XYZ file of N, CA and C in Angstrom:
783
model
N 112.894 97.576 86.856
C 112.192 96.527 86.139
C 112.441 96.715 84.646
N 112.575 95.657 83.934
C 112.847 95.777 82.514
C 111.580 95.599 81.718
N 111.507 96.293 80.599
C 110.332 96.188 79.744
C 110.428 94.921 78.918
N 109.285 94.353 78.625
C 109.239 93.166 77.780
C 108.250 93.399 76.653
N 108.594 92.966 75.477
C 107.691 93.082 74.351
C 106.781 91.866 74.354
N 105.547 92.034 74.795
C 104.586 90.947 74.878
C 103.275 91.412 74.269
N 102.422 90.470 73.817
C 101.109 90.879 73.318
C 100.323 91.590 74.401
N 99.572 92.608 74.025
C 98.719 93.305 74.971
C 97.577 92.386 75.364
N 97.324 92.287 76.644
C 96.220 91.482 77.141
C 95.106 92.420 77.566
N 94.144 92.639 76.681
C 93.007 93.493 76.997
C 91.769 92.620 76.988
N 91.231 92.376 78.151
C 90.078 91.498 78.279
C 88.818 92.333 78.318
N 87.986 92.225 77.296
C 86.784 93.042 77.192
C 85.618 92.134 76.853
N 84.518 92.302 77.569
C 83.328 91.531 77.261
C 82.216 92.461 76.857
N 81.345 91.973 76.012
C 80.242 92.803 75.540
C 80.641 93.559 74.299
N 79.662 93.936 73.485
C 79.962 94.632 72.242
C 79.834 96.119 72.437
N 80.663 96.864 71.748
C 80.641 98.316 71.847
C 79.808 98.937 70.756
N 79.534 100.237 70.878
C 78.844 100.966 69.837
C 79.725 101.019 68.610
N 79.199 100.725 67.405
C 80.035 100.749 66.212
C 80.705 102.100 66.047
N 81.966 102.063 65.659
C 82.741 103.281 65.494
C 83.785 103.036 64.427
N 84.168 104.051 63.669
C 85.195 103.857 62.653
C 86.534 103.438 63.259
N 86.795 103.849 64.505
C 88.049 103.519 65.160
C 87.743 102.747 66.430
N 88.166 101.477 66.477
C 87.844 100.651 67.635
C 89.077 99.888 68.076
N 89.063 99.481 69.319
C 90.076 98.557 69.821
C 89.415 97.193 69.942
N 90.067 96.175 69.422
C 89.490 94.842 69.418
C 90.148 94.002 70.498
N 89.335 93.302 71.260
C 89.855 92.487 72.351
C 90.211 91.102 71.852
N 90.747 90.283 72.754
C 91.151 88.935 72.383
C 89.956 88.045 72.060
N 88.763 88.415 72.512
C 87.601 87.583 72.211
C 86.829 88.095 71.000
N 87.380 89.077 70.300
C 86.771 89.544 69.064
C 85.773 90.662 69.226
N 85.426 91.024 70.463
C 84.523 92.147 70.665
C 85.315 93.443 70.604
N 84.615 94.566 70.567
C 85.330 95.827 70.395
C 84.704 96.930 71.228
N 85.512 97.941 71.467
C 85.074 99.139 72.170
C 85.586 100.347 71.404
N 84.811 101.415 71.347
C 85.280 102.587 70.606
C 86.397 103.313 71.330
N 87.285 103.890 70.553
C 88.308 104.761 71.106
C 87.721 106.134 71.396
N 88.408 106.884 72.267
C 88.109 108.302 72.494
C 86.683 108.552 72.974
N 86.174 107.637 73.785
C 84.823 107.802 74.327
C 84.800 107.234 75.740
N 84.308 108.036 76.688
C 84.210 107.550 78.058
C 83.072 106.549 78.180
N 83.365 105.397 78.775
C 82.364 104.375 79.056
C 82.044 104.432 80.540
N 80.808 104.755 80.879
C 80.381 104.797 82.275
C 80.002 103.382 82.699
N 80.837 102.765 83.520
C 80.618 101.383 83.927
C 79.829 101.276 85.219
N 79.928 102.290 86.057
C 79.182 102.382 87.313
C 79.237 103.846 87.724
N 78.448 104.213 88.704
C 78.467 105.605 89.155
C 79.863 105.979 89.641
N 80.456 106.972 88.996
C 81.784 107.420 89.384
C 82.921 106.562 88.887
N 82.642 105.632 87.959
C 83.672 104.734 87.418
C 83.603 104.772 85.896
N 84.678 105.247 85.260
C 84.690 105.398 83.807
C 85.952 104.794 83.202
N 85.820 104.363 81.953
C 86.923 103.755 81.211
C 87.006 104.386 79.827
N 88.236 104.553 79.346
C 88.436 105.118 78.015
C 89.722 104.534 77.424
N 89.707 104.341 76.106
C 90.918 103.985 75.375
C 91.234 105.101 74.389
N 92.510 105.464 74.301
C 92.947 106.463 73.332
C 94.189 105.949 72.614
N 94.317 106.325 71.344
C 95.511 105.973 70.574
C 96.457 107.160 70.594
N 97.620 106.974 71.186
C 98.605 108.047 71.292
C 99.786 107.743 70.377
N 100.252 108.777 69.691
C 101.428 108.668 68.829
C 102.368 109.814 69.145
N 103.620 109.485 69.440
C 104.588 110.501 69.816
C 105.392 111.007 68.642
N 106.173 112.070 68.847
C 107.032 112.620 67.795
C 108.019 111.593 67.244
N 108.371 110.603 68.065
C 109.292 109.558 67.620
C 108.660 108.632 66.590
N 107.326 108.705 66.463
C 106.602 107.780 65.603
C 106.090 106.571 66.346
N 106.536 106.380 67.589
C 106.029 105.279 68.403
C 104.579 105.541 68.783
N 103.795 104.483 68.896
C 102.378 104.643 69.213
C 101.881 103.474 70.047
N 100.790 103.719 70.759
C 100.217 102.694 71.620
C 98.764 103.049 71.906
N 97.978 102.047 72.251
C 96.609 102.259 72.707
C 96.631 102.347 74.225
N 96.242 103.499 74.738
C 96.336 103.814 76.158
C 95.029 103.457 76.853
N 95.129 102.821 78.016
C 93.959 102.506 78.840
C 93.886 103.517 79.975
N 92.737 104.160 80.116
C 92.551 105.220 81.112
C 91.323 104.890 81.951
N 91.480 104.891 83.257
C 90.335 104.744 84.152
C 90.185 106.034 84.954
N 88.941 106.425 85.203
C 88.669 107.686 85.911
C 87.618 107.438 86.983
N 87.888 107.942 88.191
C 87.040 107.659 89.346
C 86.665 108.941 90.076
N 85.438 108.969 90.578
C 85.011 110.012 91.500
C 85.507 109.604 92.887
N 86.444 110.355 93.485
C 87.003 109.944 94.784
C 85.968 109.803 95.892
N 84.820 110.457 95.735
C 83.775 110.336 96.748
C 83.113 108.968 96.717
N 83.306 108.240 95.625
C 82.631 106.958 95.428
C 83.518 105.753 95.694
N 84.793 105.989 95.984
C 85.718 104.868 96.134
C 86.529 104.981 97.421
N 87.028 103.851 97.856
C 88.016 103.784 98.936
C 89.280 103.173 98.347
N 90.435 103.749 98.692
C 91.710 103.287 98.140
C 92.524 102.608 99.224
N 93.054 101.435 98.886
C 93.969 100.716 99.774
C 95.269 100.431 99.032
N 96.353 100.355 99.783
C 97.639 99.921 99.241
C 97.988 98.597 99.908
N 98.141 97.562 99.104
C 98.501 96.245 99.624
C 99.987 96.008 99.397
N 100.631 95.371 100.369
C 102.084 95.209 100.326
C 102.449 93.805 100.773
N 103.095 93.057 99.882
C 103.467 91.680 100.193
C 104.833 91.370 99.579
N 105.915 91.865 100.203
C 107.245 91.689 99.605
C 107.683 90.235 99.467
N 107.237 89.377 100.359
C 107.674 87.974 100.307
C 106.856 87.140 99.325
N 105.627 87.584 99.023
C 104.768 86.842 98.091
C 104.088 87.815 97.123
N 104.831 88.319 96.149
C 104.226 89.220 95.164
C 103.248 88.465 94.268
N 102.366 89.208 93.620
C 101.353 88.605 92.754
C 101.265 89.368 91.437
N 100.831 88.665 90.394
C 100.430 89.356 89.182
C 99.209 90.215 89.500
N 99.009 91.281 88.739
C 97.862 92.159 88.989
C 96.551 91.384 88.886
N 96.451 90.468 87.935
C 95.232 89.659 87.806
C 94.984 88.826 89.060
N 96.049 88.366 89.708
C 95.885 87.579 90.933
C 95.536 88.461 92.131
N 96.087 89.684 92.173
C 95.658 90.627 93.215
C 94.153 90.861 93.109
N 93.646 90.993 91.877
C 92.213 91.233 91.683
C 91.391 90.044 92.183
N 91.835 88.834 91.873
C 91.118 87.641 92.337
C 91.105 87.567 93.862
N 92.195 88.002 94.464
C 92.324 87.928 95.922
C 91.427 88.941 96.623
N 91.225 90.107 96.002
C 90.458 91.185 96.620
C 89.014 91.157 96.123
N 88.186 90.421 96.797
C 86.795 90.254 96.392
C 86.062 91.594 96.433
N 85.338 91.885 95.378
C 84.560 93.116 95.316
C 85.340 94.331 94.875
N 86.622 94.169 94.537
C 87.430 95.313 94.112
C 86.935 95.860 92.779
N 86.926 97.185 92.668
C 86.613 97.838 91.395
C 87.812 97.829 90.464
N 88.997 97.996 91.034
C 90.205 98.086 90.215
C 91.426 97.716 91.035
N 92.430 97.215 90.334
C 93.741 96.968 90.930
C 94.791 97.482 89.954
N 95.764 98.240 90.480
C 96.815 98.846 89.670
C 98.146 98.619 90.374
N 99.206 98.458 89.612
C 100.518 98.312 90.256
C 100.938 99.611 90.930
N 101.748 99.499 91.971
C 102.157 100.667 92.751
C 103.554 101.149 92.427
N 104.306 101.528 93.484
C 105.626 102.120 93.306
C 106.727 101.090 93.124
N 107.963 101.580 93.116
C 109.136 100.755 92.835
C 109.492 99.831 93.998
N 110.180 98.737 93.645
C 110.646 97.781 94.646
C 111.977 97.191 94.196
N 112.730 96.636 95.151
C 114.035 96.062 94.830
C 113.919 94.564 94.538
N 115.068 93.917 94.365
C 115.070 92.499 93.997
C 114.507 91.597 95.090
N 114.464 92.101 96.309
C 113.874 91.328 97.417
C 112.377 91.595 97.569
N 111.816 92.409 96.680
C 110.400 92.730 96.745
C 110.069 93.839 97.722
N 111.096 94.477 98.287
C 110.861 95.545 99.260
C 110.732 96.891 98.556
N 109.798 97.700 99.003
C 109.598 99.019 98.410
C 110.853 99.865 98.564
N 111.197 100.623 97.517
C 112.355 101.519 97.607
C 112.002 102.824 98.310
N 110.714 103.096 98.468
C 110.245 104.257 99.217
C 109.302 103.814 100.318
N 108.537 104.747 100.820
C 107.588 104.468 101.896
C 106.342 103.766 101.363
N 105.846 102.822 102.143
C 104.540 102.208 101.909
C 103.766 102.258 103.217
N 102.489 102.621 103.128
C 101.582 102.505 104.268
C 100.407 101.647 103.819
N 100.186 100.554 104.525
C 99.105 99.632 104.194
C 98.229 99.435 105.422
N 97.000 99.909 105.338
C 96.054 99.820 106.457
C 96.666 100.355 107.752
N 97.368 101.483 107.637
C 97.945 102.156 108.792
C 99.320 101.677 109.210
N 99.772 100.556 108.657
C 101.089 100.012 108.995
C 102.139 100.607 108.063
N 103.201 101.185 108.631
C 104.231 101.875 107.849
C 105.402 100.937 107.572
N 105.845 100.930 106.301
C 106.990 100.117 105.887
C 107.984 100.993 105.133
N 109.279 100.717 105.325
C 110.309 101.397 104.557
C 110.524 102.834 104.980
N 111.269 103.556 104.140
C 111.631 104.947 104.413
C 111.202 105.830 103.256
N 110.814 107.048 103.592
C 110.325 107.977 102.580
C 111.448 108.476 101.683
N 111.117 108.707 100.412
C 112.010 109.462 99.543
C 112.172 110.862 100.131
N 113.311 111.465 99.886
C 113.576 112.810 100.395
C 114.081 113.700 99.267
N 113.330 114.765 98.972
C 113.758 115.731 97.973
C 113.411 115.375 96.550
N 112.744 114.257 96.336
C 112.333 113.873 94.981
C 111.118 112.957 95.065
N 110.509 112.722 93.917
C 109.401 111.786 93.839
C 108.092 112.350 94.357
N 107.122 111.457 94.468
C 105.798 111.858 94.916
C 105.128 110.741 95.680
N 103.963 111.031 96.219
C 103.256 110.070 97.062
C 101.756 110.140 96.807
N 101.181 108.977 96.517
C 99.732 108.796 96.496
C 99.357 108.271 97.865
N 98.391 108.931 98.529
C 98.106 108.516 99.903
C 96.663 108.815 100.297
N 96.261 108.159 101.372
C 94.949 108.365 101.987
C 95.192 108.898 103.388
N 94.603 110.051 103.701
C 94.833 110.664 105.012
C 93.948 110.035 106.085
N 94.038 110.562 107.292
C 93.319 109.973 108.428
C 91.811 110.077 108.291
N 91.345 110.983 107.412
C 89.908 111.153 107.186
C 89.397 110.333 106.007
N 90.301 109.613 105.346
C 89.904 108.779 104.217
C 89.952 109.471 102.870
N 90.462 110.704 102.822
C 90.559 111.440 101.558
C 91.828 111.032 100.808
N 91.723 110.960 99.481
C 92.837 110.540 98.625
C 93.581 111.771 98.121
N 94.922 111.729 98.196
C 95.751 112.864 97.786
C 96.916 112.382 96.932
N 97.484 113.312 96.168
C 98.700 113.066 95.395
C 99.572 114.305 95.525
N 100.818 114.123 95.991
C 101.649 115.301 96.227
C 103.110 115.056 95.872
N 103.803 116.148 95.581
C 105.239 116.132 95.340
C 105.969 116.119 96.673
N 106.914 115.211 96.821
C 107.672 115.128 98.071
C 108.761 116.187 98.156
N 109.138 116.795 97.045
C 110.073 117.916 97.117
C 109.355 119.181 97.562
N 108.076 119.319 97.183
C 107.282 120.465 97.637
C 106.777 120.266 99.056
N 106.314 119.052 99.355
C 105.714 118.751 100.658
C 106.297 117.440 101.179
N 107.448 117.503 101.847
C 108.101 116.283 102.343
C 107.215 115.510 103.323
N 107.430 114.215 103.351
C 106.715 113.366 104.303
C 107.243 113.596 105.713
N 106.338 113.649 106.671
C 106.705 113.751 108.082
C 106.298 112.461 108.792
N 107.201 111.866 109.575
C 106.860 110.633 110.291
C 105.653 110.780 111.217
N 105.300 112.008 111.559
C 104.151 112.220 112.426
C 102.818 112.188 111.705
N 102.838 112.100 110.392
C 101.581 112.082 109.634
C 100.799 110.807 109.927
N 99.500 110.960 110.061
C 98.622 109.819 110.298
C 97.996 109.407 108.964
N 98.667 108.521 108.260
C 98.190 108.068 106.958
C 97.595 106.668 107.072
N 96.525 106.453 106.321
C 95.934 105.116 106.270
C 96.606 104.249 105.215
N 96.922 104.873 104.058
C 97.497 104.149 102.928
C 98.486 105.065 102.216
N 99.524 104.497 101.599
C 100.444 105.316 100.800
C 101.354 104.437 99.958
N 101.703 104.943 98.779
C 102.787 104.385 97.977
C 103.540 105.547 97.352
N 104.861 105.438 97.334
C 105.697 106.489 96.754
C 106.333 106.001 95.460
N 106.612 106.953 94.567
C 107.253 106.617 93.306
C 107.944 107.857 92.767
N 108.467 107.752 91.546
C 109.216 108.865 90.974
C 109.324 108.676 89.462
N 109.400 109.745 88.697
C 109.330 111.145 89.124
C 107.901 111.681 89.103
N 107.715 112.845 89.735
C 106.502 113.605 89.484
C 106.539 114.047 88.024
N 105.440 113.862 87.316
C 105.370 114.264 85.910
C 104.724 115.628 85.734
N 103.724 115.891 86.578
C 102.982 117.152 86.494
C 102.760 117.660 87.913
N 103.084 118.927 88.143
C 102.839 119.562 89.434
C 101.492 120.261 89.419
N 100.892 120.514 90.595
C 99.562 121.126 90.651
C 99.449 122.358 89.762
N 98.332 122.401 89.027
C 98.127 123.472 88.063
C 98.485 123.070 86.651
N 98.865 121.782 86.463
C 99.210 121.308 85.127
C 100.591 121.716 84.671
N 101.529 121.895 85.609
C 102.887 122.342 85.277
C 103.795 121.133 85.052
N 104.368 121.066 83.865
C 105.262 119.955 83.542
C 106.541 120.068 84.358
N 107.037 118.942 84.824
C 108.282 118.930 85.586
C 109.461 118.631 84.663
N 110.651 118.867 85.166
C 111.886 118.470 84.494
C 112.544 117.386 85.341
N 112.998 116.333 84.702
C 113.590 115.229 85.447
C 114.632 114.544 84.577
N 115.517 113.821 85.223
C 116.533 113.033 84.525
C 115.997 111.619 84.341
N 115.841 111.219 83.101
C 115.381 109.864 82.803
C 116.030 109.425 81.503
N 116.299 108.129 81.395
C 116.902 107.670 80.143
C 115.860 107.725 79.029
N 116.328 107.616 77.813
C 115.455 107.797 76.651
C 114.831 106.495 76.172
N 114.991 105.429 76.928
C 114.454 104.145 76.486
C 112.930 104.124 76.570
N 112.329 103.385 75.650
C 110.875 103.208 75.659
C 110.516 102.069 76.607
N 109.367 102.212 77.274
C 108.974 101.200 78.243
C 107.472 101.239 78.453
N 106.944 100.181 79.065
C 105.556 100.218 79.511
C 105.439 101.261 80.623
N 104.277 101.922 80.727
C 104.116 103.033 81.668
C 102.845 102.879 82.494
N 102.940 103.292 83.764
C 101.781 103.425 84.648
C 101.851 104.792 85.309
N 100.751 105.529 85.263
C 100.699 106.881 85.832
C 99.427 107.027 86.654
N 99.533 107.715 87.800
C 98.357 108.117 88.574
C 98.259 109.631 88.507
N 97.033 110.135 88.415
C 96.849 111.583 88.252
C 95.516 112.015 88.841
N 95.409 113.305 89.086
C 94.126 113.958 89.318
C 93.919 114.957 88.194
N 92.678 115.065 87.720
C 92.398 116.109 86.740
C 91.941 117.374 87.461
N 91.707 118.420 86.694
C 91.387 119.715 87.298
C 89.972 119.769 87.860
N 89.197 118.699 87.644
C 87.877 118.579 88.271
C 87.945 117.729 89.536
N 89.145 117.290 89.906
C 89.319 116.530 91.137
C 89.081 115.045 91.016
N 88.999 114.526 89.788
C 88.799 113.090 89.595
C 90.143 112.366 89.560
N 90.138 111.139 90.052
C 91.334 110.308 90.122
C 91.452 109.480 88.851
N 92.635 109.510 88.223
C 92.864 108.763 86.995
C 94.064 107.836 87.141
N 93.957 106.669 86.514
C 95.094 105.782 86.322
C 95.235 105.551 84.826
N 96.459 105.682 84.327
C 96.716 105.672 82.892
C 97.852 104.703 82.623
N 97.641 103.749 81.715
C 98.723 102.827 81.393
C 98.957 102.772 79.892
N 100.229 102.605 79.545
C 100.665 102.324 78.179
C 101.225 100.905 78.196
N 100.478 99.912 77.670
C 100.855 98.513 77.859
C 101.957 98.002 76.943
N 102.294 98.743 75.892
C 103.432 98.390 75.057
C 104.639 99.231 75.464
N 105.823 98.748 75.166
C 107.044 99.517 75.440
C 107.229 100.536 74.322
N 106.360 101.564 74.313
C 106.288 102.480 73.176
C 106.956 103.825 73.412
N 106.930 104.330 74.650
C 107.317 105.722 74.877
C 108.401 105.858 75.943
N 109.292 106.828 75.722
C 110.187 107.249 76.797
C 109.357 108.008 77.827
N 109.914 108.201 79.005
C 109.170 108.904 80.050
C 108.920 110.358 79.664
N 109.919 111.006 79.065
C 109.737 112.381 78.597
C 108.624 112.472 77.564
N 108.629 111.547 76.617
C 107.622 111.555 75.565
C 106.233 111.308 76.145
N 106.148 110.383 77.093
C 104.851 110.082 77.692
C 104.321 111.277 78.478
N 105.204 111.983 79.160
C 104.799 113.183 79.897
C 104.242 114.234 78.943
N 104.924 114.441 77.816
C 104.434 115.407 76.826
C 103.062 115.008 76.289
N 102.891 113.724 75.991
C 101.612 113.247 75.468
C 100.503 113.382 76.507
N 100.851 113.139 77.754
C 99.883 113.267 78.844
C 99.331 114.684 78.912
N 100.215 115.665 78.846
C 99.783 117.060 78.943
C 99.129 117.554 77.659
N 99.460 116.929 76.528
C 98.844 117.321 75.258
C 97.466 116.688 75.070
N 97.117 115.727 75.918
C 95.826 115.046 75.808
C 94.698 115.950 76.294
N 93.470 115.462 76.143
C 92.305 116.217 76.617
C 91.877 115.767 78.014
N 92.799 115.154 78.765
C 92.463 114.643 80.094
C 92.469 115.725 81.165
N 92.936 116.918 80.823
C 92.882 118.070 81.740
C 93.612 117.767 83.048
N 94.837 117.269 82.915
C 95.622 116.821 84.064
C 96.038 117.996 84.946
N 95.827 117.843 86.243
C 96.267 118.845 87.217
C 97.586 118.443 87.859
N 97.709 117.171 88.249
C 98.910 116.668 88.909
C 99.054 115.194 88.543
N 100.308 114.730 88.352
C 100.511 113.341 87.931
C 101.839 112.812 88.448
N 101.841 111.530 88.779
C 103.017 110.830 89.286
C 103.245 109.567 88.469
N 104.485 109.353 88.060
C 104.868 108.111 87.406
C 104.969 106.996 88.446
N 104.309 105.879 88.187
C 104.439 104.692 89.027
C 105.416 103.721 88.366
N 105.666 102.594 89.000
C 106.562 101.600 88.413
C 106.013 101.180 87.051
N 106.906 100.996 86.101
C 106.488 100.617 84.755
C 107.179 99.340 84.322
N 107.485 99.246 83.038
C 108.117 98.046 82.516
C 107.260 96.820 82.753
N 107.875 95.745 83.201
C 107.124 94.504 83.405
C 106.161 94.578 84.581
N 106.270 95.628 85.408
C 105.339 95.796 86.536
C 103.994 96.373 86.112
N 103.964 97.103 84.999
C 102.737 97.784 84.578
C 101.571 96.814 84.449
N 100.476 97.143 85.118
C 99.271 96.332 85.018
C 98.096 97.039 85.661
N 96.918 96.845 85.102
C 95.700 97.434 85.667
C 94.507 96.586 85.250
N 93.676 96.258 86.215
C 92.409 95.587 85.938
C 91.266 96.398 86.521
N 90.206 96.498 85.743
C 88.988 97.191 86.149
C 87.856 96.183 86.142
N 87.086 96.143 87.214
C 86.013 95.167 87.371
C 84.756 95.915 87.794
N 83.932 96.307 86.823
C 82.765 97.146 87.129
C 81.686 96.928 86.085
N 80.449 97.156 86.502
C 79.338 97.024 85.572
C 79.175 95.626 85.019
N 79.598 94.622 85.787
C 79.494 93.247 85.325
C 80.509 92.886 84.257
N 81.499 93.735 84.050
C 82.511 93.487 83.028
C 83.908 93.632 83.627
N 84.866 92.991 82.978
C 86.255 93.070 83.423
C 87.130 93.502 82.250
N 87.962 94.481 82.505
C 88.861 95.028 81.497
C 90.254 95.041 82.090
N 91.276 94.739 81.308
C 92.577 94.833 81.934
C 93.775 94.484 81.097
N 94.897 94.863 81.630
C 96.224 94.530 81.120
C 97.014 94.006 82.309
N 97.490 92.780 82.225
C 98.179 92.182 83.358
C 99.637 92.630 83.401
N 100.203 92.607 84.598
C 101.646 92.791 84.724
C 102.333 91.570 84.117
N 103.582 91.750 83.708
C 104.343 90.646 83.133
C 105.161 89.915 84.186
N 105.140 90.446 85.389
C 105.861 89.849 86.509
C 105.048 90.076 87.780
N 105.182 89.241 88.792
C 104.492 89.506 90.059
C 105.014 90.787 90.699
N 104.117 91.539 91.335
C 104.497 92.797 91.989
C 104.077 92.749 93.463
N 104.889 93.331 94.359
C 104.572 93.282 95.789
C 103.695 94.424 96.276
N 103.514 95.462 95.444
C 102.732 96.634 95.846
C 101.564 96.789 94.884
N 100.361 96.788 95.416
C 99.170 96.923 94.579
C 98.248 97.988 95.158
N 97.710 98.810 94.281
C 96.708 99.819 94.646
C 95.343 99.222 94.345
N 94.486 99.167 95.336
C 93.168 98.547 95.189
C 92.091 99.588 95.456
N 91.133 99.664 94.562
C 89.994 100.562 94.731
C 88.748 99.745 95.009
N 88.047 100.107 96.068
C 86.803 99.455 96.466
C 85.682 100.482 96.440
N 84.451 100.058 96.144
C 83.336 101.007 96.232
C 83.092 101.411 97.678
N 82.742 102.678 97.886
C 82.397 103.129 99.238
C 81.004 102.633 99.599
């Protein structure tokens, strides 16, 4: 997917606590940077301003969830992809919708997808990672080079992507990636076991630079996987009677949906 330089679409309602550093939404309201906003039990939102050694900078949107409070689904529609905002409209009661892994020009996943127990495509082998829900409903994130997928696994949901950015224990990985800047989407767990989704909505950072910034942040990352970026990057959060989000610039066939348990 190619990156596009477009205005950031951050939809925020309600006024924030006054702060010297704020992010202003399209409707003129504002939210403070560098402060967790508790929108519902186990659902938090934060904005941070990141600047890399290259001098490139962006306002990062971070959502954090208590896995005990949410259920995760992976939706897959290769023939009729949707913008992230439309996935949210379609999934009534969803807390959040985020773009998933990579897909080809026909809208088919380049790796494995499991949606409500139905398996599509073929697993990556020897590279990449997988966000998945096991047979007991627990959410996991793992490296496929460390723990390859087995066709005998009983998974409820899954999406694969590449590369792994951080291995368990907060260990940075090494990977081959071009140096171009692009929009970014990342899924991670922190060392307290909370699930995070992190997006950079401007084409500001190379993947290497974003990985360095991720580990240099105060997010206490334990493990992280790069999801599809560029024009696919999008995330909407719908909690506490408010909606926050950055839409994808193109329809996507794979969407990660979080519902309250």
